[in-house]
Amino acid sequence: MEMSEKITYLNHPLIQHKISILRNKNTGTNEFRQLVEEIAMLEGYEALKDLPLEDVEVETPIETCMTPMISGRKLAIVPILRAGLGMVEGILALVPSAKVGHIGLYRDEVTFEPHEYYCKLPNPIEERTIVVCDPMLATGGSAVDAITMIKKHGGKNIKFMCIIAAPDGVKKLHEAHPDVQIYVGHLDRCLNENAYICPGLGDAGDRIFGTK
Ligand code: PRP
Ligand code: URA
């Protein structure tokens, strides 16, 4: 795969350790949910390191000083429903003032094509840094369509965060949206005949919400 400075593989030991627990089929819903949130927070720490700052005046108990705070419009976190919802609280723990939009997509079980059923974004979306999140980047169809939809609404400064990706998905997303910075917790081997990531962790939505 072509390497690009637009794709960041997050190889921090804490992220890798937590992903390994996620993969285990015996990890229950409660722990799974908690880990997805923690990984999202660790990934967010890296993904948000270029947020713009501006100096503001603050009075400390000692004196008045100019000190940096995050500037501009509040961040927009946009989970792809359902599984992306599991990552929202982890990012909100870092940026509690962020706004949250939602994009509803599901993959057709036969064609694996994504179908849109919901889109609500915080305005003015064109002035915000947007973090799209979904734990799984498999064929890349859902991420590509979600970002196309955000761009149609005016979104410009877009980052995509996932926990596990397949090489096909990273390639497809990067080719479709070369301006989007992609953050990947772990790059897995391949997709199987059902377009599931191998070794992966199974169906992320089902494991987060306890459905089957
Ligand atoms: C899963 C996952 C992604 C998508 C990835 O969602 O959360 O959104 O599949 O696959 P892709 O890269 O091949 O598009 P799913 O469609 O199963 O919906 P759900 O989150 O509601 O379970
Ligand atoms: N969606 C998931 O939840 N898991 C996969 O492995 C692929 C798509």
Coordinates of N, CA and C and ligand atoms in Angstrom, one line a residue:
M1 N 0.8 -1.2 0.0 CA 0.0 0.0 0.0 C 0.9 1.3 0.0
E2 N 0.4 2.3 -0.8 CA 1.2 3.5 -0.8 C 1.1 4.1 0.6
M3 N 2.3 4.5 1.1 CA 2.3 5.2 2.4 C 2.1 6.7 2.2
S4 N 1.5 7.3 3.1 CA 1.2 8.8 3.0 C 1.2 9.4 4.3
E5 N 1.6 10.6 4.4 CA 1.6 11.3 5.7 C 0.1 11.6 6.1
K6 N -0.8 11.2 5.2 CA -2.2 11.4 5.6 C -2.8 10.2 6.3
I7 N -1.9 9.1 6.5 CA -2.4 7.9 7.2 C -1.5 7.7 8.4
T8 N -2.1 7.7 9.6 CA -1.3 7.5 10.8 C -1.7 6.2 11.5
Y9 N -0.7 5.4 11.7 CA -0.9 4.1 12.4 C -0.5 4.3 13.8
L10 N -1.4 4.1 14.8 CA -1.2 4.5 16.2 C -0.6 3.3 16.9
N11 N 0.7 3.2 17.0 CA 1.3 2.0 17.5 C 1.6 2.1 19.0
H12 N 0.9 3.0 19.7 CA 1.2 3.1 21.2 C 0.9 1.8 21.9
P13 N 1.7 1.3 22.8 CA 1.5 0.0 23.5 C 0.2 -0.1 24.2
L14 N -0.3 1.0 24.7 CA -1.6 1.0 25.5 C -2.8 0.7 24.5
I15 N -2.7 1.3 23.3 CA -3.7 1.1 22.3 C -3.6 -0.4 21.8
Q16 N -2.4 -0.9 21.5 CA -2.3 -2.2 21.0 C -2.8 -3.3 22.1
H17 N -2.4 -3.0 23.3 CA -2.9 -3.9 24.4 C -4.4 -4.0 24.5
K18 N -5.0 -2.8 24.4 CA -6.5 -2.8 24.6 C -7.2 -3.4 23.4
I19 N -6.6 -3.2 22.2 CA -7.2 -3.8 21.0 C -7.1 -5.3 21.1
S20 N -6.1 -5.8 21.7 CA -6.0 -7.3 21.8 C -7.1 -7.8 22.7
I21 N -7.4 -7.1 23.7 CA -8.5 -7.5 24.6 C -9.8 -7.5 23.9
L22 N -10.0 -6.4 23.0 CA -11.2 -6.3 22.2 C -11.4 -7.5 21.3
R23 N -10.3 -8.0 20.8 CA -10.4 -9.1 19.8 C -10.9 -10.4 20.4
N24 N -10.6 -10.6 21.7 CA -11.0 -11.8 22.3 C -12.5 -12.0 22.3
K25 N -12.9 -13.1 21.8 CA -14.4 -13.4 21.7 C -15.0 -13.5 23.1
N26 N -14.2 -13.8 24.1 CA -14.8 -13.9 25.4 C -14.9 -12.6 26.2
T27 N -14.4 -11.5 25.6 CA -14.6 -10.2 26.2 C -16.1 -9.8 26.1
G28 N -16.7 -9.5 27.3 CA -18.1 -9.2 27.3 C -18.4 -7.8 26.9
T29 N -19.7 -7.5 26.8 CA -20.2 -6.2 26.3 C -19.7 -5.1 27.1
N30 N -19.8 -5.2 28.4 CA -19.4 -4.1 29.3 C -18.0 -3.7 29.2
E31 N -17.1 -4.7 29.2 CA -15.7 -4.4 29.1 C -15.4 -3.9 27.6
F32 N -16.0 -4.5 26.7 CA -15.8 -4.1 25.2 C -16.1 -2.6 25.1
R33 N -17.3 -2.2 25.6 CA -17.7 -0.8 25.4 C -16.7 0.1 26.1
Q34 N -16.3 -0.3 27.3 CA -15.3 0.5 28.1 C -14.0 0.7 27.3
L35 N -13.5 -0.4 26.7 CA -12.3 -0.4 26.0 C -12.4 0.4 24.7
V36 N -13.5 0.4 24.0 CA -13.7 1.2 22.8 C -13.5 2.6 23.1
E37 N -14.2 3.0 24.2 CA -14.1 4.4 24.7 C -12.7 4.8 25.0
E38 N -12.0 3.9 25.8 CA -10.6 4.3 26.2 C -9.7 4.4 24.9
I39 N -9.8 3.5 24.0 CA -9.0 3.5 22.8 C -9.3 4.8 22.0
A40 N -10.6 5.2 21.9 CA -10.9 6.4 21.2 C -10.3 7.6 21.9
M41 N -10.2 7.6 23.2 CA -9.6 8.7 23.9 C -8.1 8.8 23.6
L42 N -7.4 7.6 23.6 CA -6.0 7.6 23.3 C -5.7 8.0 21.8
E43 N -6.6 7.5 20.9 CA -6.4 7.9 19.5 C -6.7 9.4 19.4
G44 N -7.7 9.9 20.1 CA -8.1 11.3 20.0 C -6.9 12.2 20.4
Y45 N -6.2 11.8 21.4 CA -5.0 12.6 21.9 C -4.1 12.8 20.8
E46 N -3.8 11.8 20.0 CA -2.9 12.0 18.8 C -3.6 12.8 17.7
A47 N -4.9 12.4 17.4 CA -5.6 13.0 16.3 C -5.8 14.5 16.4
L48 N -5.9 15.0 17.7 CA -6.2 16.4 17.9 C -5.0 17.2 18.3
K49 N -3.8 16.7 18.0 CA -2.6 17.4 18.4 C -2.3 18.7 17.5
D50 N -3.1 18.9 16.4 CA -2.9 20.1 15.6 C -4.1 21.1 15.8
L51 N -4.9 20.9 16.9 CA -6.0 21.9 17.1 C -5.4 23.3 17.2
P52 N -6.0 24.3 16.6 CA -5.4 25.6 16.7 C -5.5 26.2 18.1
L53 N -4.5 27.0 18.5 CA -4.5 27.6 19.8 C -4.4 29.1 19.6
E54 N -4.9 29.8 20.6 CA -4.7 31.3 20.7 C -4.4 31.7 22.1
D55 N -3.6 32.7 22.3 CA -3.2 33.1 23.6 C -4.4 34.0 24.2
V56 N -4.8 33.7 25.4 CA -5.8 34.5 26.1 C -5.2 34.9 27.4
E57 N -5.8 36.0 28.0 CA -5.3 36.5 29.2 C -6.0 35.8 30.4
V58 N -5.2 35.3 31.3 CA -5.7 34.6 32.5 C -5.0 35.2 33.7
E59 N -5.8 35.4 34.8 CA -5.2 35.9 36.0 C -4.9 34.7 37.0
T60 N -3.7 34.4 37.2 CA -3.4 33.3 38.2 C -3.4 33.9 39.6
P61 N -3.3 33.1 40.6 CA -3.2 33.7 42.0 C -1.9 34.6 42.1
I62 N -1.0 34.5 41.2 CA 0.3 35.2 41.3 C 0.3 36.5 40.4
E63 N -0.1 36.3 39.1 CA -0.1 37.5 38.2 C -1.0 37.2 37.0
T64 N -1.1 38.2 36.2 CA -1.8 38.0 34.9 C -0.8 37.5 33.8
C65 N -1.3 36.6 33.0 CA -0.4 36.1 31.9 C -1.2 35.8 30.7
M66 N -0.5 35.7 29.6 CA -1.1 35.3 28.3 C -0.8 33.8 28.2
T67 N -1.8 33.0 28.0 CA -1.6 31.5 28.0 C -2.5 30.9 26.9
P68 N -2.1 29.8 26.2 CA -2.8 29.3 25.1 C -4.1 28.5 25.5
M69 N -5.1 28.7 24.7 CA -6.3 27.9 24.8 C -6.8 27.6 23.3
I70 N -7.6 26.5 23.2 CA -8.0 26.1 21.9 C -8.9 27.2 21.3
S71 N -8.7 27.5 20.0 CA -9.4 28.6 19.4 C -10.4 28.1 18.4
G72 N -11.2 29.0 17.9 CA -12.1 28.7 16.8 C -13.4 28.0 17.2
R73 N -14.1 27.6 16.2 CA -15.4 26.9 16.4 C -15.2 25.6 17.1
K74 N -16.1 25.2 17.9 CA -16.0 23.9 18.6 C -15.9 22.7 17.6
L75 N -15.1 21.8 18.1 CA -15.0 20.5 17.3 C -16.3 19.8 17.0
A76 N -16.4 19.2 15.9 CA -17.6 18.3 15.6 C -17.1 16.8 15.6
I77 N -17.7 16.0 16.5 CA -17.5 14.6 16.5 C -18.6 14.0 15.7
V78 N -18.3 13.2 14.7 CA -19.4 12.6 13.9 C -19.3 11.1 13.9
P79 N -20.0 10.3 14.8 CA -19.9 8.9 14.7 C -20.8 8.3 13.5
I80 N -20.3 7.3 12.9 CA -21.1 6.5 11.9 C -21.9 5.5 12.7
L81 N -23.2 5.6 12.7 CA -24.1 4.7 13.4 C -24.0 3.3 12.9
R82 N -24.1 2.3 13.7 CA -24.2 2.4 15.2 C -22.8 2.5 15.9
A83 N -21.9 1.6 15.4 CA -20.7 1.3 16.2 C -19.9 2.5 16.5
G84 N -19.9 3.6 15.7 CA -19.1 4.8 15.9 C -19.6 5.4 17.2
L85 N -20.8 5.2 17.6 CA -21.3 5.8 18.9 C -20.4 5.4 20.1
G86 N -19.9 4.2 20.0 CA -19.1 3.7 21.1 C -17.8 4.5 21.3
M87 N -17.4 5.3 20.3 CA -16.1 6.1 20.5 C -16.4 7.5 20.9
V88 N -17.6 8.0 20.9 CA -17.9 9.4 21.2 C -17.5 9.8 22.6
E89 N -17.9 9.1 23.6 CA -17.6 9.5 25.0 C -16.1 9.6 25.2
G90 N -15.3 8.8 24.6 CA -13.8 8.8 24.7 C -13.3 10.1 24.2
I91 N -13.8 10.6 23.1 CA -13.3 11.9 22.5 C -13.9 13.0 23.3
L92 N -15.1 12.9 23.7 CA -15.7 14.0 24.6 C -15.0 14.2 25.9
A93 N -14.4 13.1 26.4 CA -13.6 13.2 27.6 C -12.4 14.2 27.4
L94 N -11.9 14.2 26.2 CA -10.8 15.1 25.9 C -11.3 16.5 25.6
V95 N -12.4 16.6 24.9 CA -13.0 17.9 24.4 C -14.4 18.0 24.8
P96 N -14.7 18.3 26.1 CA -16.1 18.2 26.5 C -17.0 19.2 25.8
S97 N -16.5 20.2 25.2 CA -17.3 21.3 24.6 C -17.7 20.9 23.1
A98 N -17.2 19.8 22.6 CA -17.4 19.4 21.2 C -18.9 19.2 21.0
K99 N -19.3 19.5 19.7 CA -20.6 19.2 19.3 C -20.6 17.8 18.6
V100 N -21.8 17.2 18.6 CA -21.8 15.8 18.1 C -22.9 15.7 17.0
G101 N -22.5 15.3 15.8 CA -23.4 15.0 14.7 C -23.6 13.5 14.6
H102 N -24.4 13.1 13.7 CA -24.6 11.6 13.5 C -24.9 11.3 12.0
I103 N -24.2 10.2 11.6 CA -24.5 9.7 10.2 C -24.9 8.3 10.3
G104 N -26.1 8.0 9.8 CA -26.6 6.6 9.9 C -26.4 5.9 8.6
L105 N -25.6 4.8 8.6 CA -25.3 4.0 7.5 C -25.3 2.5 7.9
Y106 N -25.8 1.7 7.1 CA -25.7 0.2 7.4 C -25.2 -0.5 6.1
R107 N -24.5 -1.5 6.3 CA -24.0 -2.3 5.1 C -25.0 -3.3 4.7
D108 N -25.3 -3.4 3.5 CA -26.2 -4.4 3.0 C -25.4 -5.8 3.2
E109 N -26.1 -6.7 3.8 CA -25.5 -8.0 4.1 C -25.1 -8.8 2.9
V110 N -25.7 -8.5 1.8 CA -25.4 -9.3 0.6 C -24.3 -8.6 -0.3
T111 N -24.6 -7.3 -0.6 CA -23.7 -6.6 -1.5 C -22.6 -5.9 -0.8
F112 N -22.7 -5.7 0.6 CA -21.8 -5.0 1.4 C -21.8 -3.5 1.1
E113 N -22.7 -3.0 0.3 CA -22.8 -1.6 -0.1 C -23.4 -0.8 1.1
P114 N -22.9 0.4 1.5 CA -23.5 1.1 2.5 C -24.8 1.8 2.1
H115 N -25.8 1.9 3.0 CA -27.0 2.6 2.7 C -27.2 3.7 3.8
E116 N -27.5 4.9 3.4 CA -27.7 6.0 4.3 C -29.1 6.0 4.9
Y117 N -29.3 6.2 6.2 CA -30.6 6.4 6.7 C -30.7 7.6 7.6
Y118 N -29.6 8.3 7.9 CA -29.7 9.5 8.8 C -28.5 10.4 8.7
C119 N -28.7 11.7 8.7 CA -27.6 12.6 8.7 C -28.0 13.9 9.4
K120 N -27.4 14.2 10.5 CA -27.6 15.5 11.2 C -26.3 16.0 11.7
L121 N -25.9 17.2 11.3 CA -24.6 17.7 11.6 C -24.7 19.1 12.3
P122 N -23.7 19.4 13.2 CA -23.8 20.7 13.8 C -23.4 21.8 12.9
N123 N -24.1 22.9 12.8 CA -23.8 24.1 12.0 C -23.0 25.1 12.8
P124 N -22.2 25.9 12.1 CA -21.8 25.8 10.7 C -20.7 24.8 10.5
I125 N -21.0 23.7 9.8 CA -20.1 22.5 9.7 C -18.8 22.9 9.0
E126 N -18.9 23.9 8.1 CA -17.8 24.3 7.3 C -16.7 25.0 8.1
E127 N -17.0 25.4 9.3 CA -16.0 26.2 10.1 C -15.4 25.3 11.2
R128 N -15.8 24.0 11.2 CA -15.4 23.1 12.3 C -14.4 22.1 11.9
T129 N -13.5 21.7 12.8 CA -12.7 20.5 12.6 C -13.6 19.4 12.9
I130 N -13.7 18.4 12.0 CA -14.7 17.3 12.1 C -13.9 16.0 12.3
V131 N -14.3 15.2 13.4 CA -13.7 13.9 13.6 C -14.8 12.9 13.3
V132 N -14.6 12.2 12.2 CA -15.6 11.1 11.9 C -15.0 9.8 12.6
C133 N -15.9 9.1 13.3 CA -15.3 7.9 14.0 C -16.2 6.7 13.7
D134 N -15.5 5.6 13.6 CA -16.1 4.2 13.4 C -15.1 3.2 13.7
P135 N -15.4 2.3 14.6 CA -14.3 1.4 15.0 C -13.7 0.5 13.9
M136 N -14.6 0.3 12.8 CA -14.1 -0.7 11.8 C -14.1 0.0 10.4
L137 N -12.9 -0.1 9.7 CA -12.8 0.4 8.3 C -12.5 -0.9 7.5
A138 N -13.6 -1.5 7.0 CA -13.4 -2.8 6.3 C -13.3 -2.6 4.8
T139 N -14.3 -2.6 4.0 CA -14.2 -2.3 2.6 C -13.9 -0.8 2.4
G140 N -14.3 0.0 3.4 CA -14.1 1.5 3.3 C -15.4 2.1 2.7
G141 N -16.4 1.4 2.3 CA -17.6 1.9 1.7 C -18.3 2.9 2.6
S142 N -18.5 2.5 3.9 CA -19.2 3.4 4.8 C -18.5 4.7 5.1
A143 N -17.2 4.6 5.3 CA -16.4 5.8 5.6 C -16.4 6.7 4.4
V144 N -16.2 6.2 3.2 CA -16.2 7.0 2.0 C -17.5 7.7 1.8
D145 N -18.6 7.0 2.0 CA -20.0 7.6 1.8 C -20.3 8.6 2.9
A146 N -19.9 8.3 4.1 CA -20.1 9.3 5.3 C -19.4 10.6 5.0
I147 N -18.1 10.5 4.6 CA -17.4 11.7 4.3 C -17.8 12.5 3.1
T148 N -18.3 11.7 2.1 CA -18.9 12.4 0.9 C -20.1 13.2 1.4
M149 N -20.9 12.6 2.3 CA -22.1 13.3 2.7 C -21.7 14.5 3.6
I150 N -20.7 14.4 4.4 CA -20.3 15.6 5.2 C -19.8 16.7 4.3
K151 N -19.0 16.3 3.2 CA -18.5 17.3 2.3 C -19.7 18.0 1.6
K152 N -20.7 17.2 1.2 CA -21.9 17.8 0.6 C -22.6 18.9 1.4
H153 N -22.5 18.7 2.8 CA -23.1 19.6 3.7 C -22.1 20.8 4.0
G154 N -20.9 20.8 3.3 CA -20.0 21.9 3.5 C -18.7 21.6 4.3
G155 N -18.7 20.4 5.0 CA -17.5 20.0 5.8 C -16.2 20.0 5.0
K156 N -15.2 20.6 5.6 CA -13.9 20.7 4.9 C -12.7 20.0 5.6
N157 N -12.6 20.4 6.9 CA -11.4 19.9 7.7 C -11.8 18.6 8.4
I158 N -11.6 17.5 7.7 CA -12.1 16.2 8.2 C -11.0 15.2 8.6
K159 N -11.2 14.6 9.7 CA -10.3 13.5 10.1 C -11.1 12.3 10.3
F160 N -10.6 11.1 10.1 CA -11.3 9.9 10.3 C -10.5 9.0 11.2
M161 N -11.2 8.5 12.3 CA -10.6 7.7 13.3 C -11.2 6.3 13.3
C162 N -10.4 5.2 13.2 CA -11.0 3.9 13.4 C -10.0 3.1 14.3
I163 N -10.5 2.0 14.8 CA -9.7 1.1 15.7 C -9.0 0.1 14.9
I164 N -9.8 -0.6 14.1 CA -9.1 -1.7 13.2 C -9.5 -1.4 11.8
A165 N -8.5 -1.5 10.9 CA -8.7 -1.3 9.5 C -8.2 -2.5 8.7
A166 N -8.8 -2.7 7.5 CA -8.3 -3.7 6.5 C -7.5 -2.8 5.5
P167 N -6.5 -3.4 4.9 CA -5.7 -2.7 3.8 C -6.6 -2.1 2.7
D168 N -7.6 -2.9 2.3 CA -8.5 -2.4 1.2 C -9.3 -1.1 1.6
G169 N -9.7 -1.1 2.9 CA -10.5 0.1 3.4 C -9.6 1.3 3.4
V170 N -8.4 1.2 3.9 CA -7.5 2.3 4.0 C -7.2 2.9 2.6
K171 N -7.0 2.0 1.7 CA -6.6 2.4 0.3 C -7.9 3.1 -0.3
K172 N -9.0 2.5 -0.2 CA -10.2 3.1 -0.8 C -10.5 4.5 -0.2
L173 N -10.4 4.6 1.1 CA -10.7 5.9 1.8 C -9.7 6.9 1.4
H174 N -8.4 6.5 1.4 CA -7.4 7.5 1.0 C -7.5 8.0 -0.4
E175 N -7.9 7.0 -1.3 CA -8.0 7.4 -2.8 C -9.2 8.3 -3.0
A176 N -10.3 8.0 -2.3 CA -11.6 8.7 -2.5 C -11.5 10.1 -1.8
H177 N -10.8 10.2 -0.7 CA -10.7 11.5 0.0 C -9.3 11.7 0.5
P178 N -8.4 12.1 -0.5 CA -7.0 12.2 -0.1 C -6.7 13.4 0.8
D179 N -7.6 14.3 1.0 CA -7.4 15.4 1.9 C -7.7 15.0 3.4
V180 N -8.3 13.8 3.6 CA -8.7 13.4 5.0 C -7.6 12.7 5.7
Q181 N -7.3 13.2 6.9 CA -6.2 12.5 7.7 C -6.9 11.3 8.4
I182 N -6.3 10.1 8.2 CA -6.8 8.8 8.7 C -6.0 8.3 9.8
Y183 N -6.6 8.0 10.9 CA -5.9 7.4 12.1 C -6.4 6.0 12.3
V184 N -5.5 5.1 12.4 CA -5.8 3.7 12.4 C -5.1 3.1 13.7
G185 N -6.0 2.4 14.5 CA -5.4 1.7 15.7 C -4.5 0.5 15.4
H186 N -5.1 -0.3 14.5 CA -4.3 -1.5 14.0 C -4.7 -1.8 12.6
L187 N -3.7 -2.1 11.7 CA -3.9 -2.5 10.4 C -3.9 -4.0 10.3
D188 N -5.1 -4.6 10.0 CA -5.2 -6.1 10.0 C -4.8 -6.7 8.6
R189 N -4.9 -8.0 8.5 CA -4.4 -8.7 7.4 C -5.3 -8.5 6.1
C190 N -6.6 -8.8 6.2 CA -7.4 -8.8 5.0 C -8.9 -8.9 5.4
L191 N -9.7 -8.9 4.3 CA -11.1 -9.1 4.5 C -11.5 -10.6 4.2
N192 N -12.5 -11.2 4.8 CA -12.9 -12.5 4.4 C -14.0 -12.4 3.4
E193 N -14.6 -13.5 3.0 CA -15.6 -13.5 1.9 C -16.9 -12.8 2.3
N194 N -17.1 -12.5 3.6 CA -18.3 -11.7 4.1 C -17.9 -10.3 4.3
A195 N -16.7 -9.9 3.9 CA -16.2 -8.5 4.1 C -16.0 -8.2 5.6
Y196 N -15.7 -9.2 6.4 CA -15.3 -9.0 7.8 C -13.8 -8.9 7.8
I197 N -13.3 -8.1 8.8 CA -11.8 -8.0 8.9 C -11.2 -9.2 9.6
C198 N -10.1 -9.7 9.1 CA -9.4 -10.8 9.7 C -8.0 -10.4 10.2
P199 N -7.7 -10.7 11.4 CA -8.5 -11.4 12.4 C -9.6 -10.5 13.0
G200 N -9.5 -9.2 13.0 CA -10.6 -8.4 13.4 C -11.1 -8.6 14.8
L201 N -12.4 -8.3 15.1 CA -13.0 -8.5 16.4 C -14.4 -8.9 16.2
G202 N -14.8 -9.2 15.0 CA -16.2 -9.6 14.7 C -17.0 -8.3 14.4
D203 N -18.3 -8.4 14.7 CA -19.2 -7.2 14.4 C -19.2 -6.2 15.6
A204 N -18.6 -5.1 15.3 CA -18.3 -4.1 16.3 C -19.7 -3.6 17.0
G205 N -20.7 -3.3 16.1 CA -21.9 -2.8 16.6 C -22.6 -3.8 17.5
D206 N -22.6 -5.1 17.1 CA -23.2 -6.1 18.0 C -22.4 -6.3 19.3
R207 N -21.1 -6.2 19.3 CA -20.4 -6.4 20.5 C -20.5 -5.2 21.4
I208 N -20.7 -4.0 20.9 CA -20.8 -2.8 21.7 C -22.2 -2.8 22.4
F209 N -23.2 -3.1 21.6 CA -24.6 -3.0 22.0 C -25.2 -4.3 22.5
G210 N -24.5 -5.4 22.4 CA -25.0 -6.6 23.0 C -26.1 -7.3 22.1
T211 N -26.1 -6.9 20.8 CA -27.1 -7.5 19.9 C -26.5 -8.6 19.1
K212 N -27.3 -9.4 18.5 CA -26.7 -10.5 17.7 C -27.7 -10.9 16.7
Ligands
PRP1 C1 -20.0 -1.7 10.4 C2 -18.9 -0.8 10.9 C3 -18.8 0.2 9.8 C4 -18.9 -0.7 8.6 C5 -17.6 -1.0 8.0 O1 -21.2 -1.2 10.5 O2 -19.3 -0.2 12.1 O3 -19.7 1.2 9.8 O4 -19.6 -1.9 9.0 O5 -17.7 -1.7 6.9 P1 -17.2 -1.1 5.5 O6 -15.9 -0.4 5.6 O7 -17.1 -2.4 4.6 O8 -18.3 -0.2 5.0 P2 -22.6 -2.0 10.1 O9 -22.9 -1.7 8.6 O10 -22.4 -3.4 10.4 O11 -23.7 -1.3 10.9 P3 -23.9 -1.2 12.5 O12 -22.8 -0.3 13.0 O13 -25.2 -0.6 12.6 O14 -23.8 -2.6 13.1
URA2 N1 -18.0 -4.3 10.3 C1 -17.7 -4.9 11.5 O1 -18.3 -4.6 12.5 N2 -16.7 -5.8 11.5 C2 -16.0 -6.1 10.4 O2 -15.1 -6.9 10.6 C3 -16.3 -5.5 9.2 C4 -17.3 -4.6 9.2

